[in-house]
Structures are given as C-alpha cells and as structure tokens.
mmCIF file of C-alpha atoms in Angstrom:
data_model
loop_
_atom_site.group_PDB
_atom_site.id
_atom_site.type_symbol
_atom_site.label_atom_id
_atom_site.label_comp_id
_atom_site.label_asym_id
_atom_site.label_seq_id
_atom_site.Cartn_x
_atom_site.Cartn_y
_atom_site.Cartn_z
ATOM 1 C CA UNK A 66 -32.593 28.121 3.367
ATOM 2 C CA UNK A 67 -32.144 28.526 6.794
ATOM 3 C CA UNK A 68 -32.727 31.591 9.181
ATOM 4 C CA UNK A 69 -29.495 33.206 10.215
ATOM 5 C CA UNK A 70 -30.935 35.631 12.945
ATOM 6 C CA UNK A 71 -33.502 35.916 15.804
ATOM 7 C CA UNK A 72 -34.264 39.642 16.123
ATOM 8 C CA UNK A 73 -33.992 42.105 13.323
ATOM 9 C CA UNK A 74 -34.994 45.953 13.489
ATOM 10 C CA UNK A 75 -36.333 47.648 10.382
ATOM 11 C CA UNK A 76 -37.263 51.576 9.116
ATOM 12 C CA UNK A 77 -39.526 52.360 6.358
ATOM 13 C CA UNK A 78 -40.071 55.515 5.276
ATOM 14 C CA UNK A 79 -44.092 57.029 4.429
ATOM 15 C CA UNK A 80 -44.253 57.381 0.923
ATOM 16 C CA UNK A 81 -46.293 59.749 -1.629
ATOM 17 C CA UNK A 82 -47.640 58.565 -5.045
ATOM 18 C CA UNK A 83 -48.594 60.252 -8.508
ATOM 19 C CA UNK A 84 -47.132 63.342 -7.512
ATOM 20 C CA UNK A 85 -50.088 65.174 -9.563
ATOM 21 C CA UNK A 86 -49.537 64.026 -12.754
ATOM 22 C CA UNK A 87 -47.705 60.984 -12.581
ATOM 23 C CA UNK A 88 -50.729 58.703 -11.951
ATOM 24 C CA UNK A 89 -49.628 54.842 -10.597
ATOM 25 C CA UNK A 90 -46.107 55.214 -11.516
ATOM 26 C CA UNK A 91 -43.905 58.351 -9.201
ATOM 27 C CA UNK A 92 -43.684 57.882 -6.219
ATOM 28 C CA UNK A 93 -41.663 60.229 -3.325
ATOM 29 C CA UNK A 94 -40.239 58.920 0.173
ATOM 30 C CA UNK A 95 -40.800 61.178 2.785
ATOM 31 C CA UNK A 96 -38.845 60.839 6.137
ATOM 32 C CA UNK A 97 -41.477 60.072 8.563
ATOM 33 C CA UNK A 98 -41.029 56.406 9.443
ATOM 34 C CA UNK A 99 -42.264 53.500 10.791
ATOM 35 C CA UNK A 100 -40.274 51.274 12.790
ATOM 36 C CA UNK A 101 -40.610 47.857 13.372
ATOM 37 C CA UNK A 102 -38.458 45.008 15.931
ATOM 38 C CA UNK A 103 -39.137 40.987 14.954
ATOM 39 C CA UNK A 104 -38.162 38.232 17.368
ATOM 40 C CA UNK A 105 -38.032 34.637 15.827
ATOM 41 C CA UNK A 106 -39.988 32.717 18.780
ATOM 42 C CA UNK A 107 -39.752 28.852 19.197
ATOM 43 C CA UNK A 108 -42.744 28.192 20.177
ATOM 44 C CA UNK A 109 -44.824 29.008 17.184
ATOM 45 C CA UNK A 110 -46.916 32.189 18.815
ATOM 46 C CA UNK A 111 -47.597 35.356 17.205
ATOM 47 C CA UNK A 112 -47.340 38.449 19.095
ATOM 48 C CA UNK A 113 -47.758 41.557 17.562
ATOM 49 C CA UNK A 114 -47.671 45.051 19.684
ATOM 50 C CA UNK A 115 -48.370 48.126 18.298
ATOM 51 C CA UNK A 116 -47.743 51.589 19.361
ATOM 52 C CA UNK A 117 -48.264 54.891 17.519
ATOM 53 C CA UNK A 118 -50.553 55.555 14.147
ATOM 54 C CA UNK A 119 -52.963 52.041 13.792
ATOM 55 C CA UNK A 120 -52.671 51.236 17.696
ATOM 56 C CA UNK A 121 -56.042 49.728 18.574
ATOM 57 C CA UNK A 122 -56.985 49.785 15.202
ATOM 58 C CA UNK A 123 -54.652 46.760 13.075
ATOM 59 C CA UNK A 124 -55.239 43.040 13.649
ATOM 60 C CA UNK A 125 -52.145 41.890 16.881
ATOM 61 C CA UNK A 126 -52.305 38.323 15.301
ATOM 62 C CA UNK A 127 -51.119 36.439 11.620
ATOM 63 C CA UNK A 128 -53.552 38.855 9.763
ATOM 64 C CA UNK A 129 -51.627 41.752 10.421
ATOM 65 C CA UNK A 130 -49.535 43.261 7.235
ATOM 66 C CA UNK A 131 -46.181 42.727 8.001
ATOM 67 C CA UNK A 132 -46.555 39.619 9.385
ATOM 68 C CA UNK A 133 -48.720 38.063 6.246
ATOM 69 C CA UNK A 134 -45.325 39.899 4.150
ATOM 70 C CA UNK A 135 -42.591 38.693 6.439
ATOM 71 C CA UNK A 136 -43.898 34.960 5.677
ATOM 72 C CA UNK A 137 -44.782 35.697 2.241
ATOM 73 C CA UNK A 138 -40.882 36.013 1.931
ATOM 74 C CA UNK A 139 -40.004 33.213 3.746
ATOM 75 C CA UNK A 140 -41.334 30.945 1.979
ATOM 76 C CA UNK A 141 -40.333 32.326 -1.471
ATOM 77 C CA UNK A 142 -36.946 31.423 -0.515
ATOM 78 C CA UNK A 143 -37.741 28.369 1.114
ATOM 79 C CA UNK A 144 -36.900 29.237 4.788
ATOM 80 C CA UNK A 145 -38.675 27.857 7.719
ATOM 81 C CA UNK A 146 -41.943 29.476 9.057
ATOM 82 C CA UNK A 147 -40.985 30.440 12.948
ATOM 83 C CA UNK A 148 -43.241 31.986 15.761
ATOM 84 C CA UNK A 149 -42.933 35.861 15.813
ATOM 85 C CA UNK A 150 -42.791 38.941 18.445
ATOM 86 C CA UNK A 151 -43.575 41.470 16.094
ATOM 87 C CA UNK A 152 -42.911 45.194 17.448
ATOM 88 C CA UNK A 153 -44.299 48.156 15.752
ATOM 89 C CA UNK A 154 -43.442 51.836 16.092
ATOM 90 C CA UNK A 155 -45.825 53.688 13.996
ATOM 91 C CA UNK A 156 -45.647 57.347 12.430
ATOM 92 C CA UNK A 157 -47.124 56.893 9.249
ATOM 93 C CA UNK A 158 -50.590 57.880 9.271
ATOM 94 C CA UNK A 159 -53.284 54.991 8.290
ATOM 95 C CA UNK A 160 -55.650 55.276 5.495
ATOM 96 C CA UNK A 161 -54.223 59.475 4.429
ATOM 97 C CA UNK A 162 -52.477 58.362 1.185
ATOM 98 C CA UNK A 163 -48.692 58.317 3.118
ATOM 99 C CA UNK A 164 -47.929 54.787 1.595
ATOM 100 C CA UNK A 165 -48.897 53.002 5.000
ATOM 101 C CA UNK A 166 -49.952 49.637 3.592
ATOM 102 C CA UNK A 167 -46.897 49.684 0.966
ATOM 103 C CA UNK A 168 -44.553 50.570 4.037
ATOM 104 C CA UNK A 169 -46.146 47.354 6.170
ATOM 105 C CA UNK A 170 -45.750 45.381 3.074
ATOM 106 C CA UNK A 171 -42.063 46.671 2.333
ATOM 107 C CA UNK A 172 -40.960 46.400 6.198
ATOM 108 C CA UNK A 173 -41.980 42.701 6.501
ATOM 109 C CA UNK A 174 -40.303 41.111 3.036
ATOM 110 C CA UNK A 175 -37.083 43.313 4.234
ATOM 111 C CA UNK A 176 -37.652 41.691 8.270
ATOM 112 C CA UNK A 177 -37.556 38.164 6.661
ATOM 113 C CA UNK A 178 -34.188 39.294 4.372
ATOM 114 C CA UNK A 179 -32.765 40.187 7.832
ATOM 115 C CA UNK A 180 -33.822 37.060 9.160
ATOM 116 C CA UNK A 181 -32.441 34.956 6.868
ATOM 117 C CA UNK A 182 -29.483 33.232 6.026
ATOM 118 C CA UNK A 183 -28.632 34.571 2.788
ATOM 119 C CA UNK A 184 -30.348 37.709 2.498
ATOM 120 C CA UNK A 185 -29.348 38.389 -1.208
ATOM 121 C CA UNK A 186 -31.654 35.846 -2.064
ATOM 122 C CA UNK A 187 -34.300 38.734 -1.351
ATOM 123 C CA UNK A 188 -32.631 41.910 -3.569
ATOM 124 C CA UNK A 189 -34.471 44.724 -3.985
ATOM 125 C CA UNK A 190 -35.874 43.626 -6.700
ATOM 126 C CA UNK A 191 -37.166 40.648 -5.126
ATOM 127 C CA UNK A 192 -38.783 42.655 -2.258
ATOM 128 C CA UNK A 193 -40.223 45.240 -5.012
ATOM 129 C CA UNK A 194 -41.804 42.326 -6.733
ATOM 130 C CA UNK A 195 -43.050 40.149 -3.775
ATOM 131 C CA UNK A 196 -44.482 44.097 -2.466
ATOM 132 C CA UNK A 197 -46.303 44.660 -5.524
ATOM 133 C CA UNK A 198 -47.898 41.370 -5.533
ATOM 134 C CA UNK A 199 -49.560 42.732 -2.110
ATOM 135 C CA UNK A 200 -50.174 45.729 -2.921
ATOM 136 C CA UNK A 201 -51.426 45.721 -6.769
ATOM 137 C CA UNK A 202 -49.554 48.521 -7.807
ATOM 138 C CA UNK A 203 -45.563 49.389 -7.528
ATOM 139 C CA UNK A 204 -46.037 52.872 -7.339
ATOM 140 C CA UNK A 205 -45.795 53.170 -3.511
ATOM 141 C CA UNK A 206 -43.400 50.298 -2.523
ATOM 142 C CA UNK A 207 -41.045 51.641 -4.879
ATOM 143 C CA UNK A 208 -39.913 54.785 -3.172
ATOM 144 C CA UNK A 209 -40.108 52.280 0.438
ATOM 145 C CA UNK A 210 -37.303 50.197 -0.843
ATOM 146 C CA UNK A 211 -35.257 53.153 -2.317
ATOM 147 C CA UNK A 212 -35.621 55.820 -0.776
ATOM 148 C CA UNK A 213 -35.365 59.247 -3.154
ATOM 149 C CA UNK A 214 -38.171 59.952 -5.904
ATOM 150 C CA UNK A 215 -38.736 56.481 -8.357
ATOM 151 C CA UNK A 216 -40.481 56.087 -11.794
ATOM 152 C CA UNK A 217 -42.239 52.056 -11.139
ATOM 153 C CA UNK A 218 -44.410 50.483 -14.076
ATOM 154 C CA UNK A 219 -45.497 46.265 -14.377
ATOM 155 C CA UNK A 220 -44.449 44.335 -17.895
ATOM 156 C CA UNK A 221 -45.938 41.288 -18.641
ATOM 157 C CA UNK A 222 -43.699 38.403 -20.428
ATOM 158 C CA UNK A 223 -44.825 34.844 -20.309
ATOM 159 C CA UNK A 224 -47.702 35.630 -18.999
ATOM 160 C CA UNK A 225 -46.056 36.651 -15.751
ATOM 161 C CA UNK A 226 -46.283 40.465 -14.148
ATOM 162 C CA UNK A 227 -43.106 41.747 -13.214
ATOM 163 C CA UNK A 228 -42.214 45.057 -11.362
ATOM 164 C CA UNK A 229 -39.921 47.697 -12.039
ATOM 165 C CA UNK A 230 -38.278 50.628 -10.827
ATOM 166 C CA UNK A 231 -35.737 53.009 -11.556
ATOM 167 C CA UNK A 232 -34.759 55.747 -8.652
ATOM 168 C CA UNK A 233 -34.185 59.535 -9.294
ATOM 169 C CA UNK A 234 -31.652 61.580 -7.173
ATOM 170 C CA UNK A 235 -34.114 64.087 -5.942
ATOM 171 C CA UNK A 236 -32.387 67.779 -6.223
ATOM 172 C CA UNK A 237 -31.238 69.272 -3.017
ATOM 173 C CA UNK A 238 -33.194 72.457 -2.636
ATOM 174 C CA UNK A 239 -36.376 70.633 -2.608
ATOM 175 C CA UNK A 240 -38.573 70.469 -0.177
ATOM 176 C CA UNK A 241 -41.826 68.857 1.110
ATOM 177 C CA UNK A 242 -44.552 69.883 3.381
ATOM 178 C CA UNK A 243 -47.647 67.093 3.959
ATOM 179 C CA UNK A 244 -50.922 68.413 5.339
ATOM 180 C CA UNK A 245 -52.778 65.260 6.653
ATOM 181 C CA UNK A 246 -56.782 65.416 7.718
ATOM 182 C CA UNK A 247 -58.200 64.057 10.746
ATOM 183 C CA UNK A 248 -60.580 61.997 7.970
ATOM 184 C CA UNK A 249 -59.234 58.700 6.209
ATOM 185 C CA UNK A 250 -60.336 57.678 3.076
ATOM 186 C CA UNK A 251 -60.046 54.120 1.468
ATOM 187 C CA UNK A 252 -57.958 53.571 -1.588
ATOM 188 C CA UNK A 253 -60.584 51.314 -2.780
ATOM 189 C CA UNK A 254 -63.731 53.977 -2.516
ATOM 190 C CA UNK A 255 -60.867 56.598 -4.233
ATOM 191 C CA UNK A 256 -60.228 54.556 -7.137
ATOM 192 C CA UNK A 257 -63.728 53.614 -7.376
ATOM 193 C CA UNK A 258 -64.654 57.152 -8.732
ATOM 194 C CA UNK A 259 -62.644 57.336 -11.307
ATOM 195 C CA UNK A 260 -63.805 57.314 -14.925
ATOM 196 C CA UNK A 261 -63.031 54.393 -17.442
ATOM 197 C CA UNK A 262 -61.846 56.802 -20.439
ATOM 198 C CA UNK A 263 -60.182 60.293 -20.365
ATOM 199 C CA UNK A 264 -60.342 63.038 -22.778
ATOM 200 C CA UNK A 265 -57.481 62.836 -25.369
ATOM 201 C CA UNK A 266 -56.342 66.264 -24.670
ATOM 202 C CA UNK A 267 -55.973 65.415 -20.605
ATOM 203 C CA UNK A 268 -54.263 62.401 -21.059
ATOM 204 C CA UNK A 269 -51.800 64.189 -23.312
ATOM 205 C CA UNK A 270 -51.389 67.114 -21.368
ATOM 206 C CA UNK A 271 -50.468 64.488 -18.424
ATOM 207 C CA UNK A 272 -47.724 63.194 -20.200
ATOM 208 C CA UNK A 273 -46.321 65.908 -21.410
ATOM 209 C CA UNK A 274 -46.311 67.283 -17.700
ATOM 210 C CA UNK A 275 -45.013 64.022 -16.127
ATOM 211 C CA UNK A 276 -42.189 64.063 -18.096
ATOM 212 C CA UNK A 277 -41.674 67.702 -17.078
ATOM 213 C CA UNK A 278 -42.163 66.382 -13.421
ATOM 214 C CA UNK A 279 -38.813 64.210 -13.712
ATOM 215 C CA UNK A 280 -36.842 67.010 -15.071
ATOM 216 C CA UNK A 281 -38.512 69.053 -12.000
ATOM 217 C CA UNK A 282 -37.602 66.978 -9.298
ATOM 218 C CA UNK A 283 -33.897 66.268 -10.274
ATOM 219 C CA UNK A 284 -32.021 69.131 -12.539
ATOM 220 C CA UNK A 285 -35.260 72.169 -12.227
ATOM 221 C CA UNK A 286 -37.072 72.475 -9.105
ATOM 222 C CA UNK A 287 -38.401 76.159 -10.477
ATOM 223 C CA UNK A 288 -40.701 73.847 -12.910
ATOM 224 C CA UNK A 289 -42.595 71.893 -10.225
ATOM 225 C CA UNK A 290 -45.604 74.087 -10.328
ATOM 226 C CA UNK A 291 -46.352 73.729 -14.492
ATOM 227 C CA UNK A 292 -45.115 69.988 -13.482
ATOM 228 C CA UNK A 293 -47.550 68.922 -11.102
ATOM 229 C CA UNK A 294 -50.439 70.037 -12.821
ATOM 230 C CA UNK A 295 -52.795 66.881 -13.321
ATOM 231 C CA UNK A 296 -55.995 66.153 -14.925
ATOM 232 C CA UNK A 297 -56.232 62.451 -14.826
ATOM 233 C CA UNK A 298 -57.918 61.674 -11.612
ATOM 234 C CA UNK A 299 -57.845 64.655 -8.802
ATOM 235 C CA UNK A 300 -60.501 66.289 -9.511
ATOM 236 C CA UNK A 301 -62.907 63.329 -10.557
ATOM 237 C CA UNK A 302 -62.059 62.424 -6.733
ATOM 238 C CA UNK A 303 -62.931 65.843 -5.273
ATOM 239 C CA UNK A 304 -66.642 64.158 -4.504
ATOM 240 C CA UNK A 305 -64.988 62.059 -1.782
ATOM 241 C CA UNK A 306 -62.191 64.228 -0.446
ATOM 242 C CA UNK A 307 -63.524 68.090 -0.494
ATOM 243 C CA UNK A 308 -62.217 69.500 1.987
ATOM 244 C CA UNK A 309 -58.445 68.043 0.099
ATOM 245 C CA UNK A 310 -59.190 69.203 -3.121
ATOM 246 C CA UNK A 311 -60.342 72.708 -2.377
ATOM 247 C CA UNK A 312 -57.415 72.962 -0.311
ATOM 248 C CA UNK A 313 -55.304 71.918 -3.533
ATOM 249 C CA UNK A 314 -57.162 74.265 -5.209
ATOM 250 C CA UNK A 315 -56.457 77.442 -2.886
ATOM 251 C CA UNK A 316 -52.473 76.003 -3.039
ATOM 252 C CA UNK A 317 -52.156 76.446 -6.605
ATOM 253 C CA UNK A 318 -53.657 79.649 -6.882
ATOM 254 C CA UNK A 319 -51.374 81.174 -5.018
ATOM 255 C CA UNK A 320 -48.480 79.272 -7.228
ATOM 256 C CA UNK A 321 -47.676 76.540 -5.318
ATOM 257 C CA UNK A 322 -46.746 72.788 -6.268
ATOM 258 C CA UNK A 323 -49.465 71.327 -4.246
ATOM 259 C CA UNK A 324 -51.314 67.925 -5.120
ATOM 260 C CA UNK A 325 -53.175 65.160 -3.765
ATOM 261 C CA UNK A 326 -50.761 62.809 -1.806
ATOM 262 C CA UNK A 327 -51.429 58.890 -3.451
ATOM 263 C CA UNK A 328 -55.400 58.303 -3.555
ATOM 264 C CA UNK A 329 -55.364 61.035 -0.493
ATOM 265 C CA UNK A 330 -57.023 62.582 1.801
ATOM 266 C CA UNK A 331 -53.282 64.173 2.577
ATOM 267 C CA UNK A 332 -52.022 67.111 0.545
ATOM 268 C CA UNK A 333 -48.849 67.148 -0.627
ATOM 269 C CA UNK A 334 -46.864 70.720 -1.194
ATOM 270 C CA UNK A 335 -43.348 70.449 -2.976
ATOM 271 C CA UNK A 336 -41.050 73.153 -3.579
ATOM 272 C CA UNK A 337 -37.439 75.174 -3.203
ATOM 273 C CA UNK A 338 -36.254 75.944 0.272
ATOM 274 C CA UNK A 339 -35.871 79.512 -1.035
ATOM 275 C CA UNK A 340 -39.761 79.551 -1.427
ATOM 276 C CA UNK A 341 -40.375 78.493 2.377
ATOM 277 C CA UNK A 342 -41.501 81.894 3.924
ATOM 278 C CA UNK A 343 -44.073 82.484 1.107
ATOM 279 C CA UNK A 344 -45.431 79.145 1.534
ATOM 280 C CA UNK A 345 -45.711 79.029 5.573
ATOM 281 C CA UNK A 346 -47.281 82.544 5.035
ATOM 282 C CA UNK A 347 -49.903 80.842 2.222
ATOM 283 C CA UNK A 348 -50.535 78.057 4.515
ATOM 284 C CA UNK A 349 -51.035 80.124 7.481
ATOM 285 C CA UNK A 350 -53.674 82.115 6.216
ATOM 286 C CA UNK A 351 -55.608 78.932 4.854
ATOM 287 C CA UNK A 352 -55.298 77.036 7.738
ATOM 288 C CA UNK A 353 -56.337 79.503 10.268
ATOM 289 C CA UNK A 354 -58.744 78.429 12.916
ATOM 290 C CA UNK A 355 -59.243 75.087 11.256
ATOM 291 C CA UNK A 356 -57.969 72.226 13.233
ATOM 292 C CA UNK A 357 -59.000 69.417 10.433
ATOM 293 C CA UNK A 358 -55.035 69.292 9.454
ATOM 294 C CA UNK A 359 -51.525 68.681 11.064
ATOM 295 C CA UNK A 360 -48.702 70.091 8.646
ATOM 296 C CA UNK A 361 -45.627 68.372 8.479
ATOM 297 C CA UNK A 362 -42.093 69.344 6.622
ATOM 298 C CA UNK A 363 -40.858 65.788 7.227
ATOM 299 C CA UNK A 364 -37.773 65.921 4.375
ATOM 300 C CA UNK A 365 -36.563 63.689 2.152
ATOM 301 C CA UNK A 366 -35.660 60.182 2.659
ATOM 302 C CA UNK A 367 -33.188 58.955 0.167
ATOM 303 C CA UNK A 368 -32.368 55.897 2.123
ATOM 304 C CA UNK A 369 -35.242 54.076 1.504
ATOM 305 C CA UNK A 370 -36.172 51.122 4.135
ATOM 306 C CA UNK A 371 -33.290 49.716 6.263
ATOM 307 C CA UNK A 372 -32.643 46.627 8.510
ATOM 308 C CA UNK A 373 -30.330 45.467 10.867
ATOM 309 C CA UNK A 374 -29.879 42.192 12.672
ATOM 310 C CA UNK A 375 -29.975 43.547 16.133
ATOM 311 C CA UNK A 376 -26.513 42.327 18.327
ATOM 312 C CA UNK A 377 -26.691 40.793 21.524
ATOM 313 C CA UNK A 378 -29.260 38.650 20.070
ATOM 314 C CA UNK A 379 -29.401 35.120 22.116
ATOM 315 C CA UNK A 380 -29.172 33.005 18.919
ATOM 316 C CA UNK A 381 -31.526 30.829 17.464
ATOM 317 C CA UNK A 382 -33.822 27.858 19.050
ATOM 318 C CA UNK A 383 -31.554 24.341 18.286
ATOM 319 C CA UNK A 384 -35.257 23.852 15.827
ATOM 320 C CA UNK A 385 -34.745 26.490 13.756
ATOM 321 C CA UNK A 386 -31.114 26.582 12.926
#
C-alpha cells in the first residue's frame, strides 16, 4: 500500500480506567487532549518536537511512542517506512493514570491511517488491536479510539489474542472532575503490589457492582456511588499512592463517586450535574491550603481520537508515492 498524504493532524482524548470496580476492562474518555501534527519527510530524518505535559522529559527521536506506533501500522499494512516531523501538543498528564501511553499509542496507529492510502485497511478495530499489542491491556486504548465510556476484554482463539470493545453512550447529566498530584507513579510499581488471589466475597461483590457501574453510567447516574465501590486492587495500592487513596477515602465519605483514576496517582470523581455545588463545596474543604493537586472538570469526550489529512499539503516526495 502506498501513502496517500504528507501531513496529517490528530486528537486523542486522556482516558480513565477501572472506574473503581471495573478492574482492566471500563474505561472513560475525558476531554483533555493531546494533539499531535506528522509530516512524511523524504529524507529519512526523525524529528520529533514536543510541547506541553512530557516536554523535556520523552525521547525527540524513533524511540518515542507515537512514532514506534505510527510505524508499527505501517508496516501491518504494508506501506512504506518514510522520514517523520512529528509535532506534539501535550495536555495529558504523564505517568497520573490519564491514559497517556494508550493515547501516544492510539494517536500514532490513527497518524499512519491518515497517512495512508486506504485508511480502512486500519478500522478501529485494527487500531484497538495493534494498541493493545503496545500497551498489554485494552482497557485504556479503548475509550482513545471511541470516545464515550467502553467495556474492552482479550479472547484467545488459535492461539492468537484478540481485542475487543463495545462503547456505552454515557448519560448526559454526568459529569467528571480529575484531581491530578504533582507525584507520578509507574503502572509497573502499581501493579506490582497487587495480590495473586482475592477473597471470594470481594471478587463477587466486584462483579456484582461492575455490572451496576454500566447501568450507572448510561440509564442511572443516581447509582454511581454503590457502583464504584471496589475492592479488587485500590486499597492493596494505598502503600504507594497515600496521599490518593486517603483522598478517595475522604470523597466517599461524604457520598461521592470518587475512585482511583487507571493504576493512579489521579483521582477520579463522577457524578450528576445537579450534585456540582455539593461536590465543589466537599472538594474545597479537602483541598484547602494543599497545593499537591490541580482539579479539572474536563467533560466528556464521546468522539474518541480524530484525524485529518491537513489541506494545503505540498504532496508527496516522487519516492514515496
């Protein structure tokens, strides 16, 4: 296949998974985004400038996410490798549990379905496989690609993984507020205290309350409090995120949906708009004098990532057509 552009603009949104309960599987998008620009280059350079969250901090050179991804998806569809100008505009936090890796991941497979000829060879269900690949788990690329709230689980036939997703129309009077730390965490050292077995009881009170969960975020938004209660891995990861789980904590005792966003350190608060003066008030009075957290209410995205081939564009090197 060959490419059919030279510059190609893309938005991802940040992403929250589990949700409290639902552990590796929901997963939210959040309208915070990061935006990225990729010029096809002749030449065979890679340039990669970054501005915003990760500026300073991500490699500017072929190890970089999106780059690694973009190629990744080239060559699953057999189109040429090319040199790249790689432009990032970054509002998703790094290393707070906002889906940041899954959004680089996402961002490049959709650049290269810009790029290409035939970008239907890359569906969504192509990019959420490719993505998961990456990342190890669907749960946060999901929501990337489609925007709203998704339910994502792997199957195995033939011996091969495949990734899923289904999306939910999130209901309208929902809202959510994300409290991100100045600390990071790594998902690695997050995952790395949980326990191999769970009580019986927990793991059936999680079900019960993930199912709940669904019901909560599309037809019953009253419910999200009962339906984000979680005992599967929040608090065995309080060790390594205290000041996020006491926080949680403090949330929910004053009877508000609020969990640990993905592996964390970011809280996540959901609820009805009609709630929205007793939870500033809550979260006034916990946060006072502390300047660990910034508190967004980003919305909702229920677009999930977009690209565009940008016009104007001066048309492909005669070696890459």
């Amino acid at each position: 296949m060959q490419l059919g552009a030279d510059h190609v603009r893309v938005r991802v949104p940040a992403t929250s998974a589990n949700l409290g309960p639902g552990f590796d599987a929901l997963g939210l998008a959040l309208a915070r985004y990061d935006v990225l620009e990729v010029r096809a280059l002749g030449n065979g350079d890679v340039v990669v400038d970054v501005e915003g969250e990760g500026a300073g901090e991500v490699p500017g050179d072929e190890r970089h996410l999106v780059v690694r991804a973009l190629r990744a998806a080239l060559e699953l569809v057999g189109a040429p490798q090319t040199g790249l100008h790689l432009t990032c505009t970054n509002a998703i936090p790094h290393g707070r549990g906002l889906g940041s890796s899954a959004a680089a991941v996402v961002a490049g497979i959709a650049a290269a379905r810009a790029l290409v000829a035939d970008p239907a060879a890359l569906d969504d269900a192509a990019v959420l496989q490719l993505a998961t690949e990456f990342e190890g788990h669907p749960d946060n690329a999901a929501p990337a690609i489609y925007g709203g709230a998704t339910i994502a689980w792997t199957s195995t036939v033939e011996g091969r993984e495949g990734a899923h997703a289904v999306r939910l129309d999130v209901h309208p009077d929902i809202e959510a507020t994300v409290l991100v730390p100045s600390t990071r965490l790594a998902t690695s050292r997050a995952r790395g205290v949980l326990p191999q077995t769970v009580p019986h009881a927990d793991a059936a009170l999680n079900a019960g309350r993930a199912a709940l969960l669904v019901d909560a975020l599309t037809r019953s938004p009253q419910h999200l409090f009962e339906a984000t209660e979680d005992r599967l891995h929040q608090e065995y990861r309080a060790g390594v995120m205290t000041a996020s789980w006491e926080l949680v904590r403090a949330l929910r005792l004053d009877g508000l949906a609020a969990t640990i966003s993905g592996a964390g350190p970011t809280v996540l608060l959901l609820g009805r708009a009609q709630d929205r003066e007793h939870a500033d008030a809550v979260l006034r009075e916990l946060l006072h004098g502390s300047d660990l957290w910034r508190a967004y209410r980003p919305g909702i995205d229920l677009e999930g990532v977009r690209s565009e081939r940008v016009v104007g564009s001066t048309g492909l090197p005669a070696s890459m057509r």
